[in-house]
Structure formats: C-alpha cells, structure tokens
Coordinates of C-alpha atoms in Angstrom, one line a residue:
M30 CA 2.7 -16.7 33.5
K31 CA 2.2 -15.7 37.2
A32 CA -0.4 -13.2 36.0
V33 CA -2.6 -16.1 34.9
G34 CA -1.9 -18.4 37.8
L35 CA 1.0 -20.5 36.4
D36 CA 4.3 -20.8 38.1
D37 CA 6.4 -21.7 35.0
P38 CA 6.3 -20.4 31.5
L39 CA 5.9 -22.5 28.4
F40 CA 9.2 -23.4 26.7
V41 CA 8.7 -23.7 23.0
R42 CA 10.5 -26.2 20.8
R43 CA 9.0 -25.3 17.5
G44 CA 6.1 -23.6 15.7
E45 CA 4.3 -24.7 12.6
G46 CA 1.4 -22.8 11.0
A47 CA -1.1 -22.0 13.7
Y48 CA 0.5 -24.3 16.3
L49 CA 3.2 -24.2 19.0
E50 CA 4.9 -27.3 20.3
T51 CA 6.6 -27.2 23.7
V52 CA 9.7 -29.0 24.9
D53 CA 7.5 -31.5 26.8
G54 CA 5.7 -32.4 23.6
Q55 CA 2.4 -30.5 24.2
R56 CA 0.8 -28.9 21.1
Y57 CA -1.3 -25.8 21.2
V58 CA -3.3 -23.6 18.8
D59 CA -1.4 -20.4 19.2
W60 CA -3.3 -17.1 19.3
V61 CA -0.2 -15.1 20.5
M62 CA 1.8 -15.4 17.2
S63 CA 4.9 -13.7 18.7
F64 CA 2.6 -10.8 19.7
G65 CA 1.6 -9.9 16.2
P66 CA 4.0 -10.2 13.3
L67 CA 3.3 -13.7 12.0
L68 CA 0.5 -13.0 9.5
F69 CA 1.2 -16.2 7.6
G70 CA 1.8 -18.3 10.8
H71 CA 4.9 -20.0 12.2
A72 CA 7.6 -21.3 9.9
D73 CA 5.8 -20.0 6.8
S74 CA 7.6 -21.8 3.9
E75 CA 8.2 -18.7 1.8
T76 CA 9.6 -16.7 4.7
V77 CA 11.8 -19.6 5.7
E78 CA 13.1 -20.1 2.2
A79 CA 13.9 -16.4 1.9
V80 CA 15.9 -16.5 5.1
R81 CA 17.6 -19.7 4.0
Q82 CA 18.8 -18.1 0.8
A83 CA 19.9 -14.9 2.5
V84 CA 21.9 -16.6 5.3
G85 CA 24.1 -18.3 2.7
D86 CA 25.4 -14.9 1.7
G87 CA 26.3 -13.9 5.3
T88 CA 24.4 -12.8 8.4
T89 CA 25.5 -9.2 8.8
Y90 CA 27.8 -6.8 7.0
G91 CA 27.8 -3.4 8.7
A92 CA 27.1 -1.9 5.3
S93 CA 24.0 -1.1 3.2
T94 CA 22.3 -3.7 1.0
E95 CA 19.9 -3.5 -1.9
R96 CA 17.2 -5.3 0.1
E97 CA 17.1 -2.4 2.6
V98 CA 16.1 -0.1 -0.2
E99 CA 13.6 -2.6 -1.5
L100 CA 12.0 -3.0 1.9
A101 CA 11.8 0.7 2.4
A102 CA 10.1 1.0 -0.9
E103 CA 7.4 -1.5 0.2
I104 CA 6.8 0.6 3.3
V105 CA 6.6 3.8 1.4
D106 CA 4.1 2.3 -1.1
A107 CA 1.9 1.1 1.7
F108 CA 1.8 4.3 3.8
P109 CA 1.0 7.6 1.9
S110 CA 2.4 9.6 4.9
I111 CA 5.8 8.0 4.5
E112 CA 8.3 9.3 1.9
Q113 CA 11.5 8.1 3.6
V114 CA 12.4 5.3 6.0
R115 CA 15.1 4.6 8.5
L116 CA 15.5 0.9 9.5
V117 CA 16.5 0.0 13.0
S118 CA 16.7 -3.2 15.0
S119 CA 13.5 -3.2 17.1
G120 CA 10.2 -1.5 17.7
T121 CA 11.6 0.0 21.0
E122 CA 14.5 1.5 19.1
A123 CA 12.1 2.8 16.4
A124 CA 10.0 4.6 19.0
M125 CA 13.0 6.0 20.7
T126 CA 14.3 7.3 17.4
A127 CA 10.9 8.8 16.5
V128 CA 10.9 10.8 19.7
R129 CA 14.4 12.0 19.3
L130 CA 13.6 12.9 15.7
A131 CA 10.6 14.9 16.8
R132 CA 12.6 16.8 19.4
G133 CA 15.3 17.5 16.9
A134 CA 13.0 18.6 14.1
T135 CA 10.9 20.9 16.4
K136 CA 13.6 22.1 18.8
R137 CA 11.2 21.3 21.6
D138 CA 11.5 18.9 24.6
R139 CA 8.1 17.7 25.8
I140 CA 6.1 14.7 24.5
L141 CA 2.5 13.8 25.1
K142 CA 1.7 10.1 25.4
F143 CA -1.4 8.2 26.7
A144 CA -1.9 6.0 29.7
G145 CA -1.8 2.3 28.8
C146 CA 0.0 2.8 25.5
Y147 CA 3.3 1.0 25.3
H148 CA 6.1 2.3 23.1
G149 CA 8.9 0.0 24.1
H150 CA 11.2 0.3 27.1
A151 CA 13.0 3.6 26.3
D152 CA 13.2 5.6 29.6
A153 CA 11.2 8.6 28.5
L154 CA 8.3 6.5 27.3
L155 CA 8.0 4.4 30.5
A156 CA 5.7 6.9 32.2
E157 CA 2.2 6.5 33.4
A158 CA -0.6 8.8 34.4
G159 CA -0.9 10.0 38.0
S160 CA -4.0 11.8 39.3
G161 CA -5.7 14.4 37.2
P162 CA -6.6 14.5 33.5
A163 CA -3.1 15.3 32.2
T164 CA 0.0 15.1 34.3
L165 CA 3.7 15.2 34.0
G166 CA 4.8 11.5 33.8
L167 CA 6.1 9.5 36.7
P168 CA 8.4 6.6 36.1
A169 CA 6.6 3.3 35.8
T170 CA 9.5 1.1 36.6
A171 CA 12.6 0.9 38.8
G172 CA 15.7 2.1 37.0
V173 CA 14.1 5.1 35.3
T174 CA 14.8 8.4 37.0
S175 CA 12.2 11.1 37.4
G176 CA 14.4 13.3 35.3
A177 CA 14.1 10.9 32.3
T178 CA 10.3 11.3 32.3
A179 CA 10.2 15.0 33.4
D180 CA 9.3 16.1 29.9
T181 CA 6.7 13.3 29.4
I182 CA 3.1 14.3 29.7
V183 CA 0.5 11.6 30.1
A184 CA -3.3 11.8 29.3
P185 CA -6.1 9.2 29.3
Y186 CA -6.5 7.4 26.0
N187 CA -9.6 8.4 24.0
D188 CA -10.0 11.6 26.0
V189 CA -9.9 14.5 23.6
D190 CA -10.6 17.1 26.2
S191 CA -7.7 16.0 28.3
A192 CA -5.4 16.0 25.3
A193 CA -6.5 19.4 24.4
R194 CA -5.9 20.8 27.9
A195 CA -2.4 19.3 27.8
V196 CA -1.7 20.9 24.4
A197 CA -3.0 24.2 25.6
R198 CA -0.8 24.1 28.7
Y199 CA 2.4 22.7 27.1
G200 CA 1.9 23.2 23.4
E201 CA 4.7 25.8 22.8
G202 CA 7.2 23.3 24.2
L203 CA 5.5 20.1 22.8
A204 CA 7.7 18.2 20.3
C205 CA 5.2 15.4 19.6
V206 CA 2.1 13.5 20.5
I207 CA 2.8 9.7 20.4
V208 CA 0.0 7.2 20.4
E209 CA -1.0 3.7 19.5
P210 CA -3.8 4.5 17.0
V211 CA -5.4 1.2 18.2
A212 CA -4.2 0.5 21.7
G213 CA -2.9 -3.1 21.8
N214 CA -1.1 -3.1 25.2
M215 CA -4.0 -2.6 27.5
G216 CA -5.9 -5.2 25.5
V217 CA -7.3 -4.1 22.2
V218 CA -9.0 -0.7 22.7
P219 CA -10.1 1.0 19.4
P220 CA -9.9 4.8 19.0
A221 CA -13.2 6.5 19.8
A222 CA -14.8 8.3 16.9
G223 CA -13.0 11.6 16.3
F224 CA -10.1 10.9 18.7
L225 CA -7.3 10.4 16.1
E226 CA -8.7 13.3 14.0
A227 CA -8.6 15.5 17.1
L228 CA -5.0 14.6 17.8
R229 CA -4.2 15.5 14.1
D230 CA -5.8 18.9 14.6
L231 CA -4.1 19.6 17.9
C232 CA -0.7 18.8 16.4
D233 CA -1.4 21.0 13.4
A234 CA -2.4 23.9 15.6
S235 CA 0.5 23.6 18.1
G236 CA 3.3 22.7 15.7
A237 CA 3.9 19.4 17.4
L238 CA 4.5 16.2 15.3
L239 CA 1.9 13.4 15.4
V240 CA 3.6 10.1 15.9
F241 CA 1.7 6.9 15.3
D242 CA 3.2 3.8 16.9
E243 CA 2.1 1.1 14.5
V244 CA 4.4 -1.6 15.7
I245 CA 1.2 -3.7 16.2
T246 CA -1.2 -2.2 13.7
G247 CA 1.1 -1.6 10.8
F248 CA 0.4 -4.1 8.0
R249 CA -2.0 -6.0 10.4
V250 CA -5.2 -4.0 10.5
A251 CA -4.7 -3.0 6.9
R252 CA -1.7 -2.8 4.5
G253 CA -1.4 0.9 5.3
G254 CA -2.0 0.2 9.0
A255 CA -4.4 2.2 11.2
Q256 CA -3.7 5.2 9.0
E257 CA -5.4 3.5 6.1
R258 CA -8.1 2.0 8.2
F259 CA -9.1 5.3 9.9
G260 CA -8.1 7.8 7.3
V261 CA -5.8 9.9 9.6
N262 CA -2.1 10.4 8.6
A263 CA 0.8 10.7 11.0
D264 CA 3.9 12.9 10.6
V265 CA 6.1 10.1 11.9
T266 CA 5.3 6.3 11.8
V267 CA 6.9 3.7 14.0
L268 CA 6.9 0.1 12.7
G269 CA 8.3 -3.1 14.2
K270 CA 9.0 -6.8 13.7
I271 CA 6.1 -7.3 11.2
V272 CA 8.2 -5.6 8.5
G273 CA 10.8 -8.3 9.1
G274 CA 8.4 -11.2 8.9
G275 CA 8.9 -11.7 12.6
L276 CA 12.7 -11.3 12.7
P277 CA 14.2 -8.5 14.7
I278 CA 13.7 -5.2 12.9
G279 CA 12.1 -1.8 13.3
A280 CA 11.5 1.2 11.1
V281 CA 10.8 5.0 11.4
G282 CA 9.1 6.7 8.5
G283 CA 7.9 10.2 7.6
S284 CA 8.0 13.0 5.1
A285 CA 11.3 13.9 3.5
E286 CA 11.1 17.2 5.3
V287 CA 11.0 15.5 8.7
M288 CA 13.4 12.7 7.9
R289 CA 16.1 15.0 6.6
H290 CA 16.8 15.8 10.3
L291 CA 18.3 12.4 10.8
A292 CA 22.1 12.0 10.5
P293 CA 24.1 11.9 8.3
V294 CA 22.1 14.5 6.5
G295 CA 20.8 16.2 9.6
D296 CA 21.9 16.6 13.2
V297 CA 19.7 14.0 14.9
Y298 CA 22.1 11.1 15.4
Q299 CA 21.0 7.5 14.9
A300 CA 23.1 4.5 13.9
G301 CA 23.2 0.7 14.4
T302 CA 25.4 -2.0 13.0
L303 CA 22.5 -4.5 12.8
S304 CA 20.0 -2.0 11.4
G305 CA 18.5 -3.4 8.2
N306 CA 19.9 -6.8 8.9
P307 CA 20.0 -8.9 5.7
L308 CA 18.1 -11.8 7.2
A309 CA 15.3 -9.6 8.5
T310 CA 15.0 -7.7 5.2
A311 CA 14.8 -10.9 3.2
A312 CA 12.0 -12.2 5.5
G313 CA 10.3 -8.8 5.4
L314 CA 10.2 -8.6 1.7
S315 CA 8.8 -12.1 1.5
V316 CA 5.9 -11.1 3.7
L317 CA 5.2 -7.5 2.6
R318 CA 5.1 -8.3 -1.1
R319 CA 2.4 -10.8 -0.5
L320 CA 0.4 -8.3 1.5
R321 CA -0.2 -6.3 -1.7
D322 CA -3.1 -8.8 -2.3
P323 CA -6.3 -7.2 -0.8
G324 CA -7.6 -10.7 -0.4
V325 CA -5.3 -11.2 2.5
Y326 CA -7.1 -8.6 4.5
E327 CA -10.5 -9.7 3.4
E328 CA -9.7 -13.2 4.7
L329 CA -8.2 -12.0 8.0
E330 CA -11.3 -9.9 8.6
R331 CA -13.6 -12.9 8.0
R332 CA -11.6 -15.1 10.3
G333 CA -11.4 -12.3 13.0
A334 CA -15.1 -11.8 12.8
R335 CA -15.7 -15.6 13.2
L336 CA -13.5 -15.7 16.3
E337 CA -15.2 -12.6 17.7
R338 CA -18.7 -14.0 17.4
G339 CA -17.6 -17.3 18.9
L340 CA -16.1 -15.8 22.1
S341 CA -18.6 -13.0 22.7
H342 CA -20.6 -15.1 25.2
L343 CA -17.7 -15.0 27.6
G344 CA -17.5 -11.3 27.9
V345 CA -16.7 -8.2 25.8
V346 CA -14.7 -9.0 22.7
Q347 CA -13.0 -5.9 21.2
R348 CA -11.6 -6.4 17.8
V349 CA -10.0 -4.3 15.0
G350 CA -9.2 -6.4 12.0
A351 CA -6.9 -9.3 12.9
M352 CA -6.3 -8.3 16.5
A353 CA -8.8 -8.9 19.4
T354 CA -9.1 -9.1 23.1
L355 CA -11.6 -10.9 25.3
F356 CA -12.3 -8.6 28.3
T357 CA -14.0 -10.5 31.1
G358 CA -16.2 -7.6 32.1
T359 CA -19.6 -6.6 30.8
V360 CA -19.0 -3.1 29.3
P361 CA -16.7 -1.9 26.5
V362 CA -13.2 -0.7 27.5
T363 CA -12.2 2.7 26.2
N364 CA -9.1 3.6 28.3
F365 CA -6.5 2.2 30.6
A366 CA -8.4 3.0 33.8
Q367 CA -11.3 0.9 32.6
A368 CA -9.0 -1.9 31.4
S369 CA -7.3 -2.0 34.8
E370 CA -10.7 -2.7 36.4
S371 CA -10.9 -6.0 34.5
D372 CA -11.4 -9.2 36.5
T373 CA -7.9 -10.7 36.1
T374 CA -8.7 -13.6 38.3
R375 CA -11.5 -14.6 36.0
Y376 CA -9.2 -14.1 33.0
G377 CA -6.6 -16.4 34.6
A378 CA -9.2 -19.1 35.0
Y379 CA -10.1 -18.7 31.3
F380 CA -6.4 -18.9 30.3
R381 CA -5.8 -22.1 32.3
H382 CA -9.0 -23.7 31.0
M383 CA -8.0 -23.0 27.4
L384 CA -4.5 -24.2 27.9
E385 CA -5.7 -27.5 29.3
R386 CA -7.6 -28.0 26.1
G387 CA -4.7 -27.2 23.8
I388 CA -5.4 -23.5 23.2
Y389 CA -2.8 -20.9 23.9
V390 CA -4.4 -17.5 24.4
P391 CA -2.4 -14.4 25.6
P392 CA -1.1 -14.9 29.2
S393 CA -2.4 -11.5 30.2
Q394 CA -5.8 -9.7 30.2
F395 CA -3.9 -6.8 28.7
E396 CA -2.6 -8.4 25.5
A397 CA -4.2 -9.2 22.1
M398 CA -5.1 -12.3 20.3
F399 CA -3.6 -12.2 16.8
V400 CA -5.4 -13.9 13.9
S401 CA -3.2 -15.3 11.0
L402 CA -3.9 -16.9 7.7
A403 CA -2.7 -20.1 9.3
H404 CA -5.7 -20.1 11.6
G405 CA -8.4 -21.9 9.6
D406 CA -12.0 -22.5 10.5
E407 CA -11.0 -25.7 12.3
E408 CA -8.7 -23.9 14.7
I409 CA -11.2 -21.1 15.3
D410 CA -14.1 -23.5 15.9
R411 CA -11.9 -25.6 18.3
T412 CA -11.1 -22.4 20.2
V413 CA -14.7 -21.4 20.4
E414 CA -15.8 -24.9 21.5
A415 CA -13.3 -24.8 24.3
A416 CA -14.5 -21.4 25.4
A417 CA -18.1 -22.6 25.3
E418 CA -17.3 -25.4 27.8
L419 CA -16.2 -22.8 30.2
A420 CA -19.3 -20.7 29.7
A421 CA -21.5 -23.7 30.3
G422 CA -19.8 -24.2 33.7

C-alpha cells in the first residue's frame, strides 16, 4: 500500500459478490477481485457449494482424480491450440514449467521475454530490459543471480523490430518467446496491431516455441483467452488461478507433440503432490462449465464498456474485455517505458479518494481493474460518481 500513500494494508474478513469487508468493518466495492480469477464475484454460491461437496471427500490425495481429466477437457475445448494439459499449483509454476518444456522440446537455452510482462517469480523470468532495444536480461530483484538470467533476452513490448533483431541475433539458440498477449502487469496494455502475428511468424521462422502467458487473459477476455480474441495461436499456453475458480492452481497446455516431452512420457521433469488439487478442480469445473454460455462475455463486455466510459474523464482508460486500467497521463500507453512515466503520485491520490468513498481500486498504477458479473450497474455508477467528484476538484 505504500505505493499509493498508505502505511498499512487492508486486512480482509470476508468477500461477497462485488464487495470486500475488512476486519474493522469497512465495506468496499472491489475492483481487484483477487487480481482476476473471480468472474462470478466473491463467495459465488455455485463455486462454494462445489468446494463444500469436494472437501467432504478429502482435501488432497497425491493421486489422480477424475475431475483433473474433466477440467483438462474444459481447457482443451476452449483453446484450439491445446490438445493436452498438465495441471500444476500456481501460475508461477505453470510459467516455469512452460519455459522448461520449451527448452527440453527444442534443445535450446535462450528465451525472449518483454519488459513489463510478469510471468511469476521463477528466477529466469525475473529479468528486465537494460539499455538498447534488446538486451540480455539483468536480474530485477535481490536473490536472483546473473547466471539465472544469462539466457533471458528482454525486448520492449509491442516493438516488432526489436523482437525481430533479437531473433535474428539469438534465433538459433532460442527456445521460446514468452509474452502476455495482453499485458496486465504494467497496467492493461493491449497488443499493437500485428504484434502477436509478428511473434508467431518469428517463432515459425526460427524454430522457437511461442508461449502465451494467459494467467490473466485466459477465460477472461474470451473463453479461449487472447488467442480467441486476437486470432493468434500459441504453441504453449500458461493458465492460472482462473481455471480453479480462484483457488490455487495453474496449467500448461499445448499440442500433443510438444506436451509429450513432459515426464513420465518424456524427459522434461515436472511433478507436484498438490497439482490438480481436488478442491481447486471442483471449483474450476463449477466456473468453466458456466463460461460455455457466450452471454457471459457479452455481459462482461457491456459492463466493462460502461466502466471505461465513466472513468475516461480522469485520464486514459485502456481496456480489453473485462480488464482495464486508468492511466493518469494523457496519451495511450504501449510499453513498459511509457507506463513507467505515469504520474504515480496522482494515481495514489486517486486511490485514496476512492477508498474513502468505499471503492477499492488496484493499489498500484501498474495493475488492472477486473470486472465481474457481480458488478452491476449500481456498483459501476457508484464508482464513476466517486471518480467524478475527484475530477470536479
């Protein structure tokens, strides 16, 4: 909370629908929604009942369950690029597994990522751009050695020329290009026209695998994620807690040809006692089966557009489906360097103003607001009215 001028974090007692309640009894309209997975809001009755029934049979087995297969089938049905799925315990673990899989499948070492894209806290992915259009990555945090990121190349997001130069230079040793197809960790930054298509072409030409990190966008911007929305398929897809209805889970999916490299069939090791946890798979099935209804996404789009219109007088609202960010500048943001120039002091004042009026927006300029079906017109209008007070001075 220090990023927005608060010394102490909120301590939550419970959530219900579109609202959070803190331990001191304050109630807030919640636009964070556990950073994305709660498409039906907090304590959704169907999800809660699914977990309640599952927990009566035990919390973990260390063995396979039928629900794991059923959840994988839902993912395969939603993403045409996915033929097989490996369940893990988090989005971080899924991204780490995807990179290891790409290296094992291609017998190459290097990876290309983009500045401002977050893929969890695995060492090799905690690298940021230095000077120049494409550079070998430098660790972005203490505790990560330069050796851990030595094979990580970083380019600016939405910069096709920089990516092409990186592939031309390192392509023969490039295992994968990993990207958030819609950046959600520098604020919401959509892909520029042709950017994802260019990455697809560069991977096809170099033999690298294209990895889409859809931890945020999967099942949120469309049932088939950004791949459905933008019409570009990945070789490997990373999914996170949304496929567990908000419970801890992750997934890696791809073609049978690529996935066969994972143990025990292949020689790329991955295992986890809690992977495909029975509570998470029960919650996930409850959510994903309801997302077969196209009306869900039509309504999320309507509500997202209503929120976008209402907040646009405060700055630049960048939205893709049911995820949005209010940037407090005056020009659209297309990459991390531009996002970093945002007026974070102004955003902090906005956050505190909204919190005082019972509205909880992301506690960082570089996070997204997440629209859910629990957010009705009343909650949207209340949010817009609070923002209008700030704009009026």
